[in-house]
Amino acid sequence: MCSILEEDFMYEKSTISQELCKNIDVLCKKCLDNIAMIKLQKKHHYCKDCFVNIITHKFRATLGKTKLIKPDDKVLIAFTGNQSSITLLHLLKLGVNEQIHKRFKFHPVILFIDESIFWPKEKRMVDLPKIMKALKNSGFKYYITKLSSIYDNYTFQDINDVNDISCLKENESDNKLLSLFHNIQSDTSKTDFLLRLRYQIQFKIARILNYNKIFTAENTTDLSIRVLSNISLGRGLQVSFDVAVCDQKIPDIYLIRPLREITSKEIVFYNVFNKIESLAVPSIFPMMVYNSLQHETELFVYQLQEEFPSTVYSVFHIGEKLKTYAVKENMCHWCHNPILLDTSGVTCLKESMVHIMSKYNWDKPDDKDDEEITNKNFALPSLLQRIPGYENAKQRDIAEWINGEIKKDTHCGNCISNRMTQKLKQSLCYGCQHILDDMKSLDYLPIGILHETVAEFQANELRKEIEDFLL
Amino acid sequence: MSKICLSNSFPLTVQFGGGAELLFNNTKKHDVILPQKENPWTLRLLIAWLKENLLTEKPELFVQGESVRPGILVLVNDQDWELIGELDYELKENDNVLFISTLHGG
Ligand SMILES: [Zn+2]
Ligand SMILES: [Zn+2]
């Protein structure tokens, strides 16, 4: 009660002082001593020290609430180089250097996923070394990988020489990645797909390193924008996963968002007050991505925020309340969020596979004209071929099964058209299906992603056959 | 408000961050000298001046009306402009004005 009175009093006093004498500085509402340097939600004024303390406290409180972090845990820190991820590194560094009773007992290990292939070349040359330096200065162990590692079994490296960025130089996989994104028609789907790929890489590498916890640097503002974008993208039922403090999309990995109670404005001021240089990681597709729904949503949120300073919090809390009662077994293969659909349609899978294979036998890639090759429906047979191990014993059952089917059945190749894509779609949630629809061709889809999808078809089909047999 | 500055130039440091520098010749720090004026230089006037004189790319990504686009934060000597009168703030010589974008574009 006392604090409420105090707050009202302070608010009134500062408003008056501001109106009457512009030149008199507003004092911090917490220590009532120092000059206020930041104004939050149009009413809370804090000095540098009190503000930085508040942020540190919020960060520790969010982590504490999860009750998941145990002493000696190794945690993979997803570092992008953006402002929030720099704040995250700084907060972690403070935490591990605290006095003994407050010190973090877990061990952060950083993962930097290089997306600079999307940046202008001059920007790469200048900013990549800066990012390397920031990694080095963090004092933590760090690994580096590229977004294009989706084509290279998610390989990553640990680098000690910060001046050596040769491992990040352009390669064949980068070109595939560019083609993959080039093939996606809308900026909206590009942005959405990129988000999903990032998570995918984080999960894969966490698994390879045998870590079961990942921290991401997503802040309140990011997440409130995500809530609205998700709803518009048909991912409404996934909202609670995508903004949760602890997101367990994947059963064996906890994705934790320790900055989720901190807004983007707070991030910027935290960095300025701590004299941390922002690296200014440019938007993924500079000057081009501005046509995306996500960016429009971002502008919408910021615009509303000007008039209604609690917008971000309100939207964010709505997102928290949208709880899903999902069935764990039925997860989307791309985004790992639940698919809330009936999958009984899987039965026609076999038929499609047969069609695909027969199509492949009859029409060798050489015979196709350009238009057919770019048509995604014709791209799948060659994709099947590219699956590693397809020829190997490991995959022999798939091959045998398909061959058996071909002998039994010789459907016309013309009607395969959409069917394989349809099957692929069934392993995806509504939101990811939309991304698939937006791809002009599936040619550059990473084999890993495709492999898992096809393997799942096979598993489902076998299960179905066994079930039929038992009945 | 009579003439405060006796010299015939008005030096200022203008900085950009969070990606906003991409719109200003990809340069983060600019030491600028504003022309001498009868009336005091305010942030409102500075934004208009920057748009005319320093901006190299797409103005719509920086300005909106007479202010900056929502999502771009303004700090004067590390202080939130919301505490000092926003557009009406009267600049002093050698002030350090920082424009920092929180927009991602996705
Ligand atoms: Zn204070
Ligand atoms: Zn999905």
XYZ file of C-alpha atoms and ligand atoms in Angstrom:
579
model
C 0.000 0.000 0.000
C 2.756 2.296 0.960
C 4.519 1.742 -2.314
C 1.428 2.562 -4.334
C 1.066 5.906 -2.595
C 4.694 6.577 -3.143
C 4.432 5.739 -6.800
C 1.451 8.020 -7.363
C 3.164 10.778 -5.531
C 6.301 10.424 -7.585
C 4.396 10.320 -10.827
C 2.515 13.476 -10.008
C 5.576 15.286 -8.832
C 7.615 14.475 -11.888
C 4.842 15.454 -14.279
C 4.545 18.808 -12.605
C 8.245 19.385 -12.551
C 8.447 18.529 -16.219
C 5.688 20.881 -17.205
C 6.685 23.827 -15.092
C 10.378 23.881 -15.546
C 11.647 21.990 -18.543
C 15.207 22.339 -17.507
C 14.951 20.660 -14.140
C 15.859 17.022 -14.415
C 13.460 14.298 -13.388
C 14.714 12.078 -10.579
C 14.822 8.306 -10.495
C 11.688 6.918 -8.908
C 13.606 4.194 -7.150
C 16.558 5.855 -5.457
C 14.995 9.345 -5.521
C 18.518 10.568 -5.822
C 19.970 10.344 -9.309
C 18.765 11.950 -12.498
C 16.419 9.670 -14.445
C 17.850 8.459 -17.751
C 15.070 6.226 -19.040
C 11.307 6.468 -19.006
C 9.360 3.224 -19.232
C 5.729 2.896 -20.227
C 5.508 6.679 -20.177
C 5.557 6.800 -16.366
C 8.440 4.999 -14.687
C 11.689 6.953 -14.564
C 14.936 5.338 -13.549
C 18.560 6.313 -13.277
C 21.238 4.183 -14.957
C 22.156 2.142 -11.902
C 18.645 1.375 -10.738
C 17.572 0.475 -14.276
C 20.482 -1.910 -14.821
C 19.705 -3.540 -11.475
C 16.077 -3.994 -12.435
C 17.035 -5.705 -15.690
C 19.553 -7.979 -14.005
C 16.942 -8.882 -11.443
C 14.301 -9.628 -14.080
C 16.723 -11.875 -15.934
C 17.637 -13.851 -12.828
C 14.004 -14.071 -11.746
C 12.920 -15.443 -15.142
C 15.631 -18.074 -15.015
C 14.783 -18.909 -11.424
C 11.118 -19.387 -12.247
C 11.887 -22.167 -14.694
C 13.423 -24.228 -11.859
C 15.217 -26.154 -14.568
C 18.805 -24.995 -14.342
C 20.903 -27.259 -12.182
C 24.459 -26.706 -11.028
C 26.996 -27.882 -13.614
C 24.406 -27.928 -16.370
C 25.830 -27.071 -19.736
C 23.623 -24.609 -21.558
C 23.836 -23.796 -25.246
C 23.437 -20.057 -25.785
C 21.995 -19.212 -29.186
C 23.875 -16.078 -30.198
C 22.875 -14.174 -33.333
C 24.844 -10.973 -32.815
C 21.680 -8.866 -32.542
C 21.181 -6.450 -29.676
C 19.279 -8.867 -27.445
C 21.846 -11.601 -27.826
C 24.594 -9.187 -26.838
C 22.614 -8.288 -23.737
C 22.201 -11.979 -22.988
C 25.968 -12.555 -23.148
C 26.585 -9.589 -20.889
C 24.057 -10.755 -18.299
C 25.524 -14.254 -18.336
C 29.026 -12.919 -17.947
C 27.941 -10.875 -14.935
C 26.195 -13.919 -13.517
C 29.189 -16.223 -13.641
C 31.428 -13.520 -12.146
C 29.088 -12.695 -9.255
C 29.972 -13.161 -5.637
C 29.892 -16.782 -4.699
C 26.378 -16.928 -3.215
C 24.800 -15.300 -6.273
C 27.030 -16.840 -8.905
C 25.539 -18.915 -11.718
C 26.568 -22.510 -11.256
C 25.742 -23.600 -14.789
C 28.127 -23.389 -17.740
C 27.093 -21.339 -20.769
C 28.559 -22.424 -24.106
C 27.793 -20.189 -27.053
C 26.566 -21.206 -30.470
C 26.818 -18.590 -33.187
C 24.857 -19.344 -36.340
C 26.286 -17.232 -39.128
C 23.603 -15.849 -41.429
C 25.832 -13.251 -43.004
C 25.404 -14.814 -46.430
C 22.239 -12.721 -46.562
C 24.105 -9.493 -45.805
C 25.736 -7.108 -48.242
C 29.355 -8.130 -48.752
C 30.909 -4.974 -47.274
C 28.811 -5.453 -44.179
C 30.092 -9.001 -43.753
C 33.697 -7.945 -43.923
C 33.196 -5.323 -41.229
C 30.712 -6.978 -38.914
C 31.797 -10.601 -38.854
C 35.146 -9.843 -37.227
C 33.303 -7.698 -34.681
C 31.039 -10.590 -33.828
C 34.066 -12.851 -33.472
C 35.603 -10.350 -31.112
C 32.419 -10.152 -29.054
C 32.434 -13.945 -28.790
C 36.042 -13.999 -27.721
C 35.531 -11.220 -25.180
C 32.611 -13.032 -23.603
C 35.114 -15.419 -22.077
C 32.846 -18.389 -22.751
C 33.570 -21.364 -24.910
C 31.924 -20.908 -28.269
C 31.067 -22.811 -31.401
C 30.455 -21.412 -34.818
C 28.271 -22.761 -37.550
C 26.538 -21.422 -40.605
C 22.909 -21.373 -41.517
C 23.904 -23.433 -44.548
C 25.096 -26.240 -42.247
C 21.646 -27.696 -42.844
C 23.293 -29.093 -45.984
C 26.392 -30.327 -44.150
C 25.031 -32.445 -41.326
C 25.019 -29.473 -38.995
C 28.763 -29.279 -38.731
C 30.171 -26.683 -36.408
C 33.595 -25.597 -35.268
C 35.256 -24.069 -32.324
C 37.625 -21.358 -33.307
C 40.291 -19.821 -31.188
C 41.782 -17.355 -33.567
C 39.222 -14.563 -33.826
C 40.923 -13.125 -36.858
C 40.465 -16.312 -38.778
C 37.041 -16.265 -40.317
C 38.036 -18.488 -43.187
C 35.624 -21.175 -41.997
C 32.860 -18.688 -42.696
C 33.812 -18.013 -46.265
C 31.292 -18.674 -48.937
C 30.880 -22.265 -50.069
C 28.672 -24.476 -52.161
C 26.123 -24.906 -49.371
C 25.690 -21.170 -49.083
C 24.683 -21.071 -52.710
C 22.145 -23.813 -52.092
C 20.807 -21.848 -49.168
C 20.456 -18.736 -51.279
C 18.668 -20.739 -53.959
C 16.393 -22.246 -51.344
C 15.345 -18.824 -50.111
C 15.201 -17.472 -53.615
C 12.683 -20.188 -54.382
C 10.383 -19.053 -51.622
C 8.089 -16.530 -53.160
C 6.967 -14.298 -50.308
C 9.003 -12.458 -47.717
C 6.520 -13.662 -45.153
C 7.337 -17.302 -45.784
C 11.047 -16.538 -45.984
C 10.982 -14.915 -42.595
C 8.936 -17.715 -41.095
C 11.108 -20.427 -42.640
C 14.282 -18.757 -41.406
C 12.952 -18.767 -37.857
C 12.187 -22.481 -38.137
C 15.601 -23.265 -39.617
C 17.356 -21.473 -36.774
C 15.516 -23.540 -34.195
C 16.217 -26.668 -36.203
C 19.968 -26.007 -36.171
C 19.961 -25.159 -32.491
C 18.184 -28.399 -31.662
C 20.439 -30.513 -33.854
C 23.654 -29.094 -32.488
C 22.425 -29.281 -28.888
C 21.767 -32.960 -29.510
C 25.149 -33.551 -31.078
C 26.832 -31.891 -28.088
C 24.525 -33.748 -25.761
C 23.131 -30.629 -24.128
C 19.504 -30.528 -23.141
C 19.099 -26.807 -22.561
C 19.198 -23.895 -24.967
C 18.864 -20.199 -24.129
C 17.603 -17.878 -26.828
C 17.659 -14.081 -26.651
C 14.068 -13.396 -27.686
C 12.688 -10.380 -25.808
C 9.142 -9.354 -24.849
C 8.739 -7.177 -27.920
C 9.953 -9.929 -30.271
C 7.578 -12.374 -28.661
C 4.537 -10.117 -28.692
C 5.142 -9.535 -32.401
C 5.446 -13.310 -32.757
C 2.066 -13.807 -31.054
C 0.289 -11.612 -33.582
C 2.269 -12.914 -36.570
C 1.617 -16.498 -35.551
C -2.091 -15.879 -35.402
C -2.036 -14.305 -38.860
C 0.082 -17.138 -40.238
C -2.328 -19.801 -39.076
C -0.054 -20.792 -36.204
C -2.497 -19.641 -33.559
C -2.457 -22.980 -31.778
C 1.332 -22.898 -31.550
C 1.528 -19.503 -29.909
C 2.001 -20.799 -26.391
C 4.966 -22.915 -27.515
C 6.597 -20.160 -29.490
C 6.568 -17.653 -26.615
C 6.857 -19.919 -23.563
C 9.609 -19.335 -21.035
C 10.399 -22.983 -21.433
C 9.496 -24.362 -24.811
C 9.567 -28.104 -25.073
C 8.889 -28.541 -28.737
C 11.289 -31.425 -28.648
C 10.911 -33.811 -25.749
C 14.608 -34.074 -24.918
C 15.506 -30.381 -25.137
C 14.372 -27.380 -23.149
C 14.375 -24.152 -25.116
C 14.496 -21.390 -22.514
C 13.853 -17.693 -23.149
C 15.418 -15.811 -20.246
C 14.901 -12.352 -21.785
C 11.200 -12.761 -22.338
C 10.319 -10.249 -19.612
C 12.608 -7.574 -21.074
C 11.426 -5.262 -23.864
C 13.448 -4.137 -26.864
C 13.675 -0.610 -25.461
C 15.091 -1.978 -22.224
C 17.600 -4.030 -24.216
C 18.842 -0.959 -26.086
C 19.229 1.128 -22.929
C 20.885 -1.716 -21.064
C 23.484 -1.888 -23.813
C 23.965 1.867 -24.007
C 24.282 2.216 -20.226
C 26.812 -0.602 -20.137
C 28.692 0.889 -23.077
C 28.227 -2.254 -25.132
C 28.583 -1.503 -28.796
C 25.718 -2.769 -30.899
C 26.927 -4.812 -33.828
C 23.987 -3.823 -35.961
C 23.281 -7.133 -37.533
C 21.240 -6.079 -40.513
C 17.843 -7.497 -41.251
C 18.076 -10.829 -42.986
C 17.349 -9.523 -46.418
C 18.300 -5.904 -46.214
C 15.801 -3.559 -47.763
C 13.825 -6.422 -49.140
C 12.167 -8.155 -46.246
C 9.989 -5.159 -45.615
C 7.131 -6.750 -47.458
C 6.653 -9.444 -44.886
C 3.651 -9.835 -42.686
C 5.984 -10.154 -39.697
C 7.501 -6.768 -40.412
C 4.084 -5.182 -40.887
C 3.074 -6.676 -37.560
C 6.218 -5.260 -35.992
C 5.373 -1.773 -37.242
C 1.802 -2.184 -36.088
C 2.920 -3.134 -32.582
C 5.365 -0.226 -32.358
C 2.770 2.180 -33.669
C 0.231 1.045 -31.085
C 2.897 1.173 -28.422
C 3.298 4.921 -29.009
C -0.303 5.535 -28.006
C -0.804 2.662 -25.608
C 2.409 1.977 -23.748
C 1.210 -1.363 -22.417
C 0.541 -2.849 -25.869
C 3.565 -5.128 -25.881
C 2.795 -6.534 -22.445
C -0.886 -7.021 -23.211
C -0.245 -8.919 -26.429
C 2.494 -10.951 -24.798
C 0.192 -12.008 -21.950
C -2.555 -12.950 -24.376
C -0.006 -15.223 -26.011
C 0.762 -16.862 -22.713
C -2.892 -17.629 -22.127
C -3.404 -19.378 -25.450
C -2.660 -22.814 -24.085
C -2.715 -25.785 -26.373
C -3.620 -29.289 -25.427
C -1.518 -31.010 -27.982
C -0.875 -34.627 -28.723
C 2.854 -35.129 -28.504
C 3.122 -37.808 -31.159
C 1.787 -35.622 -33.862
C 4.455 -33.015 -34.393
C 5.258 -30.970 -37.445
C 8.532 -32.052 -39.047
C 9.720 -28.590 -39.765
C 8.794 -26.476 -36.775
C 8.262 -29.246 -34.202
C 5.019 -27.721 -33.089
C 1.936 -29.911 -32.774
C -0.198 -30.636 -35.791
C -3.737 -30.612 -34.650
C -5.146 -32.496 -37.559
C -6.501 -35.909 -38.186
C -3.827 -37.872 -40.032
C -6.009 -40.725 -41.219
C -5.297 -39.568 -44.753
C -1.870 -41.178 -44.625
C -3.336 -44.283 -46.275
C -2.851 -43.031 -49.785
C 0.859 -42.626 -49.166
C 1.831 -45.908 -50.778
C -0.029 -45.011 -53.905
C 1.840 -41.747 -54.190
C 5.199 -43.355 -53.638
C 4.475 -45.781 -56.424
C 3.511 -42.956 -58.671
C 6.649 -41.095 -57.808
C 8.893 -44.032 -58.526
C 7.184 -44.942 -61.752
C 7.399 -41.373 -62.831
C 11.069 -41.431 -62.084
C 11.628 -44.565 -64.122
C 9.827 -43.291 -67.097
C 11.008 -39.780 -67.199
C 14.706 -39.381 -66.639
C 15.660 -35.858 -65.538
C 17.395 -35.298 -68.897
C 14.139 -35.722 -70.748
C 12.384 -33.046 -68.810
C 12.031 -29.625 -70.155
C 12.977 -26.709 -67.972
C 9.506 -25.949 -66.884
C 8.980 -29.443 -65.577
C 12.210 -29.387 -63.664
C 11.332 -26.208 -61.905
C 7.918 -27.565 -61.099
C 8.148 -28.789 -57.549
C 5.954 -31.788 -58.193
C 8.548 -33.241 -60.494
C 11.450 -32.441 -58.270
C 10.665 -35.064 -55.683
C 11.959 -38.209 -57.362
C 15.381 -36.683 -57.670
C 15.137 -35.599 -54.092
C 14.395 -39.150 -53.035
C 17.558 -40.179 -54.806
C 19.584 -37.627 -52.955
C 18.688 -39.011 -49.580
C 21.931 -40.296 -48.106
C 21.821 -43.975 -47.436
C 18.925 -44.426 -49.774
C 20.973 -47.049 -51.544
C 22.419 -48.398 -48.342
C 21.278 -51.269 -46.249
C 19.869 -48.877 -43.720
C 17.359 -47.689 -46.235
C 16.987 -50.928 -48.110
C 13.597 -51.624 -46.671
C 12.269 -48.460 -48.202
C 13.808 -49.306 -51.547
C 12.562 -52.881 -51.499
C 9.160 -51.852 -50.512
C 8.943 -49.306 -53.251
C 10.309 -51.718 -55.845
C 7.817 -54.340 -54.749
C 5.056 -51.873 -55.181
C 6.228 -50.937 -58.612
C 6.122 -54.542 -59.747
C 2.597 -54.920 -58.470
C 1.301 -51.726 -59.806
C 1.933 -49.695 -62.894
C -0.101 -46.587 -62.559
C 0.253 -43.855 -65.066
C 2.922 -41.357 -64.212
C 0.888 -38.339 -65.089
C -1.278 -38.348 -62.047
C 1.505 -38.126 -59.498
C 1.480 -34.343 -59.767
C 0.428 -32.966 -56.455
C 0.215 -36.176 -54.544
C 3.747 -36.455 -53.215
C 3.634 -32.851 -52.180
C 0.354 -33.635 -50.521
C 2.024 -36.397 -48.529
C 4.869 -34.149 -47.547
C 2.307 -31.655 -46.437
C 0.701 -34.130 -44.119
C 3.790 -34.219 -41.998
C 3.698 -30.472 -41.647
C 1.545 -28.150 -39.606
C -0.713 -25.650 -41.273
C 1.839 -22.850 -40.972
C 4.655 -24.895 -42.518
C 2.357 -26.162 -45.260
C 1.952 -22.564 -46.181
C 5.721 -22.177 -46.512
C 5.798 -25.285 -48.701
C 3.075 -23.846 -50.902
C 5.201 -20.780 -51.309
C 8.192 -22.715 -52.620
C 8.545 -22.651 -56.351
C 10.616 -25.797 -56.192
C 11.663 -28.292 -53.563
C 15.031 -28.812 -55.208
C 17.067 -27.050 -52.592
C 15.331 -28.371 -49.523
C 17.982 -29.791 -47.220
C 18.249 -33.529 -47.472
C 18.103 -33.888 -43.711
C 14.753 -32.192 -43.565
C 13.407 -34.211 -46.449
C 14.896 -37.438 -45.222
C 13.145 -37.257 -41.902
C 9.898 -36.450 -43.557
C 10.085 -39.393 -45.927
C 11.275 -41.732 -43.192
C 8.252 -40.758 -41.200
C 5.989 -41.595 -44.148
C 7.509 -45.002 -44.241
C 7.125 -45.551 -40.519
C 3.509 -44.487 -40.620
C 2.802 -46.696 -43.549
C 4.385 -49.754 -41.963
C 2.539 -49.124 -38.742
C -0.665 -48.917 -40.675
C 0.033 -52.181 -42.487
C 0.799 -53.937 -39.236
C -2.338 -52.586 -37.680
C -4.379 -53.782 -40.654
C -2.751 -57.185 -40.414
C -3.454 -57.532 -36.706
C -7.055 -56.573 -37.212
C 14.898 33.480 -27.237
C 17.749 35.628 -28.398
C 20.936 34.379 -29.966
C 22.654 32.029 -27.583
C 25.537 30.985 -29.728
C 27.988 33.583 -30.683
C 30.004 31.435 -33.017
C 28.554 30.887 -36.452
C 28.405 27.135 -36.268
C 26.623 24.593 -34.139
C 28.633 21.383 -33.641
C 26.876 18.152 -32.736
C 27.589 14.447 -32.679
C 24.939 12.289 -34.296
C 25.161 8.523 -33.927
C 23.166 5.678 -35.408
C 22.791 2.110 -34.231
C 20.757 -1.073 -34.393
C 20.760 -0.969 -38.187
C 19.705 2.690 -38.584
C 23.264 3.446 -39.746
C 22.521 1.481 -42.915
C 20.381 4.429 -43.940
C 23.206 6.894 -43.292
C 25.967 5.763 -45.562
C 26.613 2.818 -43.247
C 28.396 5.155 -40.852
C 27.676 5.006 -37.157
C 29.154 8.277 -35.986
C 28.790 11.620 -37.711
C 30.291 14.865 -36.437
C 27.992 17.434 -37.919
C 28.004 21.191 -37.942
C 24.550 22.652 -38.157
C 24.041 26.047 -39.755
C 23.475 28.940 -37.395
C 19.826 29.856 -36.926
C 17.687 32.536 -35.363
C 15.587 30.056 -33.443
C 17.051 27.297 -31.308
C 17.746 23.922 -32.873
C 15.256 21.355 -31.612
C 15.205 17.606 -32.195
C 12.278 18.228 -34.541
C 14.448 20.478 -36.687
C 17.401 18.130 -36.445
C 15.359 15.202 -37.774
C 14.220 17.311 -40.731
C 17.803 18.410 -41.343
C 19.120 14.843 -41.188
C 16.504 13.758 -43.676
C 17.612 16.424 -46.118
C 21.332 16.326 -45.572
C 22.591 13.046 -44.203
C 20.109 10.347 -45.121
C 21.276 8.235 -48.045
C 18.588 5.547 -48.256
C 14.838 5.266 -48.110
C 13.628 8.133 -45.863
C 10.449 6.221 -45.018
C 12.553 3.782 -43.013
C 13.734 6.601 -40.759
C 11.147 9.357 -40.557
C 7.430 9.362 -40.071
C 5.769 12.768 -40.218
C 8.064 15.140 -38.406
C 9.337 12.485 -36.011
C 11.272 9.254 -36.314
C 9.522 6.063 -37.188
C 8.082 4.114 -34.240
C 10.659 1.543 -33.181
C 13.569 3.965 -33.461
C 14.723 5.195 -30.060
C 16.284 8.608 -29.511
C 18.832 9.330 -26.784
C 20.527 12.620 -26.055
C 23.725 12.205 -24.056
C 22.522 8.717 -23.097
C 19.220 10.080 -21.832
C 15.839 8.927 -23.116
C 14.294 11.743 -25.144
C 10.941 11.010 -23.499
C 12.391 12.633 -20.367
C 13.498 15.841 -22.044
C 10.562 16.887 -24.189
C 11.059 14.667 -27.270
C 10.739 16.747 -30.464
C 10.728 20.015 -28.528
C 14.066 19.397 -26.843
C 16.400 22.301 -27.529
C 19.804 21.046 -28.553
C 22.920 22.310 -26.911
C 26.303 22.551 -28.589
C 28.203 19.283 -28.600
C 25.185 17.233 -27.607
C 25.469 13.579 -28.523
C 22.282 12.412 -30.232
C 21.850 8.690 -30.787
C 19.198 7.147 -33.014
C 18.946 3.437 -32.482
C 16.593 1.092 -34.272
C 14.884 -1.803 -32.564
C 13.222 -2.943 -35.772
C 14.232 -6.333 -37.140
C 12.275 -6.498 -40.273
C 11.022 -9.930 -39.376
Zn 18.004 5.341 -9.140
Zn 5.269 -26.621 -38.693
